[in-house]
């Protein structure tokens, strides 16, 4: 599947995270940025406060997942739009996996498996991270990971990541 056929309905999931400044504000600005970019957000998970995983000496994150559904741009074009939003919101990539105003990760794009210089789908660490699997399982528990053939709910039950993931703000209305 090439993805992005303007006449077809495609579903994708984007992970959002922030651990600098007004974390909740940056999540909201990123959601608005995605809508301005024409990315059709269908629903949003709750917001979770999470421990940093890779570089532990940094502030806690707020994380959530957005489900996009509709006539989506091709995956690499979507990634470029997400990177543009990150830059607009002051994301600087000086320290790998370090503190950030906003982090937008394309997690899944339909059932596409892709490996290019720019993008790997599904996200290569999706199945290893409780802070991604928890909000994703909230809104898409039965979605199948195309590489493993398991549901998101199954991946969450099996993940070895013991980092703390705490509900911070429940989704009141899952619509953006």
Coordinates of N, CA and C in Angstrom, one line a residue:
X1 N 0.8 -1.2 0.0 CA 0.0 0.0 0.0 C 0.9 1.2 0.0
X2 N 0.6 2.2 -0.9 CA 1.4 3.4 -1.0 C 0.9 4.4 0.1
X3 N -0.3 4.4 0.5 CA -0.8 5.3 1.4 C -1.1 6.7 0.8
X4 N -1.9 7.5 1.4 CA -2.1 8.8 1.0 C -3.0 9.0 -0.3
X5 N -3.7 7.9 -0.7 CA -4.6 8.1 -1.9 C -5.7 9.0 -1.4
X6 N -5.8 10.2 -2.1 CA -6.7 11.2 -1.7 C -8.2 10.8 -1.7
X7 N -8.5 9.7 -2.3 CA -9.9 9.2 -2.4 C -10.2 8.2 -1.3
X8 N -9.2 7.7 -0.6 CA -9.4 6.6 0.4 C -9.3 7.1 1.8
X9 N -9.9 6.3 2.7 CA -9.8 6.6 4.1 C -8.6 5.8 4.7
X10 N -7.8 6.5 5.3 CA -6.6 5.9 6.0 C -6.6 6.3 7.4
X11 N -6.1 5.4 8.3 CA -6.0 5.7 9.7 C -4.5 5.7 10.1
X12 N -4.1 6.6 10.9 CA -2.7 6.7 11.4 C -2.8 7.2 12.9
X13 N -1.7 6.9 13.6 CA -1.6 7.3 15.0 C -0.3 8.1 15.2
X14 N -0.4 9.2 15.9 CA 0.7 10.1 16.2 C 0.8 10.2 17.7
X15 N 2.1 9.9 18.2 CA 2.4 10.1 19.6 C 2.8 11.6 19.8
X16 N 2.3 12.2 20.9 CA 2.7 13.5 21.3 C 3.3 13.5 22.7
X17 N 4.4 14.3 22.8 CA 5.1 14.3 24.2 C 5.7 15.7 24.4
X18 N 5.8 16.1 25.6 CA 6.4 17.4 26.0 C 6.9 17.3 27.4
X19 N 8.1 17.8 27.7 CA 8.6 17.9 29.0 C 9.4 19.2 29.4
X20 N 9.1 20.2 28.6 CA 9.7 21.5 28.8 C 8.6 22.6 28.8
X21 N 8.7 23.5 29.8 CA 7.8 24.6 29.8 C 6.4 24.2 30.1
X22 N 5.4 24.8 29.5 CA 4.0 24.5 29.6 C 3.7 23.3 28.8
X23 N 3.9 22.1 29.4 CA 3.8 20.9 28.7 C 2.4 20.7 28.1
X24 N 1.4 20.9 28.9 CA 0.0 20.8 28.4 C -0.3 21.8 27.3
X25 N 0.2 23.0 27.4 CA 0.1 24.0 26.4 C 0.7 23.6 25.1
X26 N 1.9 23.0 25.2 CA 2.6 22.5 23.9 C 1.8 21.4 23.3
X27 N 1.2 20.5 24.1 CA 0.4 19.5 23.5 C -0.8 20.1 22.7
X28 N -1.4 21.0 23.3 CA -2.6 21.7 22.7 C -2.1 22.4 21.4
X29 N -1.0 23.1 21.5 CA -0.5 23.9 20.3 C -0.2 22.9 19.2
X30 N 0.4 21.7 19.5 CA 0.7 20.7 18.5 C -0.6 20.2 17.9
X31 N -1.6 19.9 18.7 CA -2.9 19.5 18.1 C -3.5 20.5 17.1
X32 N -3.4 21.8 17.5 CA -3.9 22.8 16.6 C -3.1 22.9 15.4
X33 N -1.7 22.7 15.5 CA -0.9 22.7 14.4 C -1.2 21.6 13.4
X34 N -1.5 20.4 14.0 CA -1.8 19.3 13.1 C -3.1 19.6 12.3
X35 N -4.1 20.2 13.0 CA -5.4 20.5 12.4 C -5.1 21.6 11.3
X36 N -4.3 22.6 11.6 CA -4.0 23.6 10.6 C -3.3 23.0 9.4
X37 N -2.5 22.0 9.6 CA -1.8 21.3 8.5 C -2.7 20.4 7.7
X38 N -4.0 20.3 8.1 CA -4.9 19.5 7.3 C -4.9 18.1 7.7
X39 N -4.4 17.7 8.9 CA -4.3 16.4 9.3 C -5.6 16.1 10.1
X40 N -6.5 15.2 9.6 CA -7.8 15.1 10.2 C -7.8 14.2 11.5
X41 N -7.8 14.9 12.7 CA -7.8 14.2 14.0 C -9.2 13.7 14.3
X42 N -9.3 12.4 14.5 CA -10.6 11.8 14.8 C -10.8 11.8 16.3
X43 N -9.8 11.3 17.0 CA -9.9 11.3 18.5 C -8.6 11.4 19.2
X44 N -8.6 11.7 20.5 CA -7.4 11.9 21.3 C -7.5 11.0 22.5
X45 N -6.4 10.5 23.0 CA -6.3 9.8 24.2 C -6.3 10.8 25.4
X46 N -6.4 10.2 26.6 CA -6.1 11.0 27.8 C -4.6 11.4 27.7
X47 N -4.3 12.3 28.7 CA -2.9 12.7 28.8 C -2.3 12.0 30.0
X48 N -1.1 11.5 29.8 CA -0.4 10.7 30.9 C 0.9 11.4 31.2
X49 N 1.2 11.4 32.5 CA 2.5 11.9 33.0 C 3.4 10.7 33.1
X50 N 4.6 10.8 32.5 CA 5.5 9.6 32.4 C 6.9 10.0 32.7
X51 N 7.6 8.9 33.2 CA 9.0 9.1 33.5 C 9.8 9.1 32.2
X52 N 10.9 9.9 32.1 CA 11.8 9.8 31.0 C 12.4 8.3 30.9
X53 N 12.6 7.8 29.7 CA 13.1 6.5 29.5 C 14.5 6.4 29.2
X54 N 14.9 7.0 28.1 CA 16.3 6.9 27.6 C 17.3 7.7 28.4
X55 N 17.0 9.0 28.5 CA 17.9 10.0 29.2 C 17.1 10.3 30.4
X56 N 17.4 9.7 31.6 CA 16.6 9.8 32.8 C 16.7 11.1 33.5
X57 N 17.8 11.8 33.4 CA 18.0 13.1 34.1 C 17.4 14.2 33.4
X58 N 16.0 14.2 33.3 CA 15.3 15.3 32.7 C 13.9 15.3 33.3
X59 N 13.1 16.4 33.1 CA 11.8 16.4 33.7 C 10.9 15.4 33.1
X60 N 9.8 15.1 33.9 CA 8.8 14.1 33.4 C 8.1 14.7 32.2
X61 N 7.5 13.7 31.4 CA 6.8 14.1 30.2 C 5.3 14.1 30.4
X62 N 4.6 14.8 29.6 CA 3.2 14.5 29.3 C 3.1 13.9 28.0
X63 N 2.4 12.8 27.9 CA 2.3 12.0 26.6 C 0.8 11.7 26.3
X64 N 0.5 11.7 25.0 CA -0.8 11.3 24.6 C -0.7 10.8 23.1
X65 N -1.8 10.3 22.6 CA -1.8 9.8 21.2 C -3.0 10.4 20.5
X66 N -2.8 10.7 19.2 CA -3.9 11.2 18.4 C -4.2 10.2 17.3
X67 N -5.4 9.9 17.1 CA -5.8 9.1 15.9 C -6.2 10.0 14.8
X68 N -5.7 9.8 13.6 CA -6.0 10.5 12.4 C -6.7 9.6 11.5
X69 N -7.7 10.1 10.8 CA -8.5 9.3 9.9 C -9.1 10.2 8.8
X70 N -8.9 9.7 7.6 CA -9.4 10.4 6.4 C -8.4 10.3 5.3
X71 N -8.5 11.3 4.4 CA -7.6 11.3 3.2 C -6.3 11.9 3.7
X72 N -5.4 11.0 4.2 CA -4.1 11.5 4.7 C -3.1 11.7 3.6
X73 N -2.1 12.6 3.9 CA -1.0 12.7 2.9 C -0.1 11.4 3.0
X74 N 0.7 11.2 2.0 CA 1.6 10.0 2.1 C 2.4 10.1 3.4
X75 N 2.9 9.0 4.0 CA 3.6 9.0 5.3 C 4.8 10.0 5.4
X76 N 5.6 10.0 4.4 CA 6.8 10.9 4.5 C 6.3 12.4 4.5
X77 N 5.3 12.7 3.7 CA 4.8 14.1 3.7 C 4.2 14.4 5.1
X78 N 3.5 13.4 5.7 CA 3.0 13.6 7.0 C 4.1 13.8 8.0
X79 N 5.1 13.0 7.9 CA 6.3 13.2 8.8 C 6.9 14.6 8.7
X80 N 7.0 15.1 7.5 CA 7.6 16.4 7.2 C 6.7 17.5 7.9
X81 N 5.3 17.3 7.8 CA 4.4 18.2 8.5 C 4.6 18.2 10.0
X82 N 4.8 17.0 10.5 CA 5.0 16.9 12.0 C 6.3 17.6 12.4
X83 N 7.4 17.4 11.6 CA 8.6 18.0 11.9 C 8.6 19.5 11.9
X84 N 7.8 20.0 10.9 CA 7.6 21.4 10.8 C 6.9 22.0 12.0
X85 N 5.9 21.3 12.5 CA 5.2 21.7 13.7 C 6.1 21.7 14.9
X86 N 7.0 20.7 15.0 CA 8.0 20.7 16.1 C 8.9 21.9 16.0
X87 N 9.3 22.2 14.8 CA 10.2 23.4 14.7 C 9.5 24.7 15.1
X88 N 8.2 24.8 14.6 CA 7.4 26.0 15.0 C 7.2 26.2 16.5
X89 N 7.2 25.0 17.2 CA 7.0 25.1 18.7 C 8.3 25.0 19.4
X90 N 9.4 25.3 18.7 CA 10.7 25.5 19.4 C 11.5 24.2 19.7
X91 N 11.2 23.2 19.0 CA 11.9 21.9 19.2 C 13.3 22.1 18.7
X92 N 14.3 21.8 19.5 CA 15.7 21.8 19.1 C 16.3 20.4 19.4
X93 N 17.0 19.8 18.5 CA 17.5 18.5 18.6 C 19.0 18.5 18.9
X94 N 19.4 19.2 20.0 CA 20.8 19.2 20.4 C 21.2 18.0 21.1
X95 N 20.4 17.5 22.0 CA 20.7 16.3 22.8 C 19.7 15.2 22.4
X96 N 20.3 14.1 21.9 CA 19.5 12.9 21.5 C 18.6 12.5 22.6
X97 N 17.3 12.4 22.4 CA 16.3 12.0 23.4 C 16.3 12.8 24.6
X98 N 16.7 14.1 24.5 CA 16.8 15.0 25.6 C 15.5 15.7 25.8
X99 N 15.5 16.7 26.7 CA 14.3 17.5 26.9 C 13.8 18.2 25.6
X100 N 12.4 18.3 25.5 CA 11.9 18.9 24.3 C 10.5 19.6 24.6
X101 N 10.3 20.7 23.9 CA 9.0 21.4 24.0 C 7.9 20.5 23.5
X102 N 8.2 19.8 22.4 CA 7.2 18.9 21.8 C 8.0 17.8 21.0
X103 N 7.4 16.7 21.0 CA 7.9 15.5 20.2 C 6.6 14.9 19.5
X104 N 6.7 14.8 18.2 CA 5.6 14.2 17.5 C 6.1 13.0 16.7
X105 N 5.6 11.9 17.0 CA 6.1 10.6 16.3 C 5.0 10.0 15.6
X106 N 5.2 9.7 14.3 CA 4.3 8.9 13.5 C 4.5 7.5 13.9
X107 N 3.5 6.9 14.6 CA 3.6 5.6 15.2 C 3.2 4.5 14.2
X108 N 2.0 4.6 13.7 CA 1.4 3.7 12.7 C 0.7 4.4 11.6
X109 N 0.8 3.9 10.4 CA 0.1 4.5 9.3 C -0.5 3.3 8.5
X110 N -1.9 3.2 8.7 CA -2.6 2.0 8.2 C -1.8 0.7 8.7
X111 N -1.7 -0.2 7.7 CA -0.9 -1.4 8.1 C 0.4 -1.4 7.4
X112 N 0.9 -0.2 7.0 CA 2.1 0.0 6.3 C 3.3 -0.4 7.1
X113 N 4.2 -1.1 6.4 CA 5.6 -1.4 6.9 C 6.5 -0.7 5.9
X114 N 7.3 0.2 6.4 CA 8.2 1.1 5.6 C 9.5 1.3 6.2
X115 N 10.6 1.3 5.4 CA 11.9 1.7 5.9 C 12.6 2.5 4.8
X116 N 12.7 3.8 5.1 CA 13.4 4.7 4.2 C 14.4 5.5 5.1
X117 N 15.2 6.3 4.5 CA 16.2 7.1 5.2 C 15.5 8.1 6.2
X118 N 14.3 8.5 5.8 CA 13.6 9.5 6.6 C 12.6 8.9 7.7
X119 N 12.1 7.7 7.4 CA 11.0 7.2 8.2 C 11.0 5.6 8.3
X120 N 10.7 5.1 9.5 CA 10.5 3.7 9.7 C 9.1 3.5 10.3
X121 N 8.3 2.7 9.6 CA 6.9 2.4 10.1 C 6.8 0.9 10.2
X122 N 6.1 0.4 11.2 CA 5.7 1.2 12.4 C 6.9 1.7 13.1
X123 N 6.6 2.7 14.0 CA 7.7 3.3 14.8 C 8.5 2.2 15.4
X124 N 9.9 2.2 15.2 CA 10.7 1.1 15.6 C 10.7 0.8 17.1
X125 N 10.3 1.7 18.0 CA 10.4 1.4 19.4 C 9.0 1.4 20.0
X126 N 7.9 1.5 19.2 CA 6.5 1.5 19.7 C 6.3 0.4 20.6
X127 N 6.6 -0.8 20.3 CA 6.3 -2.0 21.1 C 7.1 -2.1 22.4
X128 N 8.1 -1.2 22.6 CA 9.0 -1.3 23.8 C 8.6 -0.2 24.8
X129 N 7.7 0.6 24.5 CA 7.5 1.8 25.4 C 6.1 1.9 25.9
X130 N 6.0 1.7 27.3 CA 4.7 1.8 28.0 C 4.1 3.2 27.8
X131 N 4.9 4.3 27.7 CA 4.4 5.6 27.6 C 3.7 5.9 26.3
X132 N 4.0 5.1 25.3 CA 3.3 5.1 24.0 C 2.1 4.1 24.0
X133 N 2.4 2.9 24.4 CA 1.4 1.9 24.4 C 0.1 2.2 25.2
X134 N 0.3 2.8 26.4 CA -0.8 3.1 27.3 C -1.8 4.0 26.6
X135 N -1.5 5.2 26.1 CA -2.5 6.0 25.5 C -3.0 5.4 24.2
X136 N -2.1 4.7 23.4 CA -2.5 4.1 22.2 C -3.6 3.0 22.5
X137 N -3.3 2.2 23.5 CA -4.3 1.1 23.9 C -5.6 1.7 24.4
X138 N -5.6 2.9 24.9 CA -6.8 3.5 25.4 C -7.8 3.8 24.2
X139 N -7.2 4.2 23.0 CA -8.1 4.6 21.9 C -8.1 3.6 20.8
X140 N -7.1 2.7 20.8 CA -7.1 1.7 19.7 C -6.6 0.3 20.2
X141 N -7.2 -0.3 21.2 CA -6.7 -1.5 21.8 C -6.7 -2.7 20.8
X142 N -7.5 -2.7 19.8 CA -7.6 -3.9 18.9 C -6.8 -3.6 17.6
X143 N -6.2 -2.5 17.5 CA -5.4 -2.2 16.3 C -4.2 -3.2 16.3
X144 N -4.0 -3.8 15.1 CA -2.9 -4.8 15.0 C -1.6 -4.1 14.6
X145 N -0.5 -4.5 15.3 CA 0.8 -4.0 14.9 C 1.2 -4.8 13.7
X146 N 1.5 -4.2 12.5 CA 1.7 -5.0 11.3 C 2.9 -5.8 11.3
X147 N 3.9 -5.5 12.1 CA 5.2 -6.3 12.1 C 5.0 -7.5 13.0
X148 N 4.2 -7.4 14.1 CA 4.2 -8.5 15.1 C 2.9 -9.3 15.0
X149 N 1.9 -8.7 14.4 CA 0.6 -9.4 14.3 C -0.1 -9.5 15.6
X150 N 0.2 -8.6 16.5 CA -0.5 -8.6 17.9 C -1.2 -7.2 18.0
X151 N -2.3 -7.3 18.9 CA -3.0 -6.0 19.1 C -2.2 -5.1 20.0
X152 N -2.5 -3.9 20.0 CA -1.9 -2.9 20.9 C -2.1 -3.4 22.4
X153 N -3.3 -3.8 22.7 CA -3.6 -4.3 24.0 C -2.6 -5.5 24.4
X154 N -2.4 -6.4 23.5 CA -1.4 -7.5 23.8 C 0.0 -7.0 24.0
X155 N 0.4 -6.0 23.1 CA 1.8 -5.5 23.3 C 1.9 -4.8 24.6
X156 N 0.9 -4.1 25.1 CA 1.0 -3.4 26.4 C 1.1 -4.4 27.5
X157 N 0.3 -5.5 27.4 CA 0.4 -6.5 28.4 C 1.7 -7.2 28.5
X158 N 2.5 -7.2 27.4 CA 3.7 -7.9 27.3 C 5.0 -7.1 27.5
X159 N 4.8 -5.7 27.5 CA 6.0 -4.8 27.5 C 6.8 -5.0 28.7
X160 N 8.1 -4.9 28.6 CA 9.0 -5.1 29.7 C 9.3 -3.7 30.4
X161 N 8.9 -2.6 29.8 CA 9.2 -1.3 30.3 C 8.4 -1.1 31.6
X162 N 9.1 -0.9 32.7 CA 8.5 -0.7 34.0 C 8.4 0.8 34.4
X163 N 8.7 1.7 33.5 CA 8.6 3.1 33.8 C 7.2 3.5 34.2
X164 N 7.1 4.5 35.1 CA 5.8 4.9 35.6 C 5.0 5.7 34.5
X165 N 3.7 5.4 34.4 CA 2.8 6.0 33.5 C 1.6 6.3 34.3
X166 N 1.3 7.6 34.5 CA 0.2 8.0 35.4 C -0.8 8.8 34.7
X167 N -2.1 8.5 34.8 CA -3.1 9.3 34.2 C -3.0 10.8 34.8
X168 N -2.9 11.7 33.9 CA -2.7 13.1 34.3 C -4.0 13.9 34.0
X169 N -4.6 13.7 32.9 CA -5.8 14.4 32.5 C -6.6 13.4 31.7
X170 N -7.8 13.0 32.2 CA -8.6 12.1 31.4 C -9.2 12.8 30.2
X171 N -9.4 12.1 29.1 CA -10.0 12.6 27.9 C -11.5 12.9 28.2
X172 N -11.9 14.1 28.2 CA -13.3 14.5 28.5 C -14.1 14.2 27.2
X173 N -13.7 14.8 26.1 CA -14.3 14.5 24.8 C -13.2 14.1 23.9
X174 N -13.3 13.0 23.4 CA -12.1 12.4 22.6 C -12.0 13.2 21.3
X175 N -12.9 14.1 20.9 CA -12.8 14.8 19.7 C -11.8 16.0 20.0
X176 N -11.0 16.4 19.0 CA -10.1 17.6 19.2 C -10.9 18.9 19.4

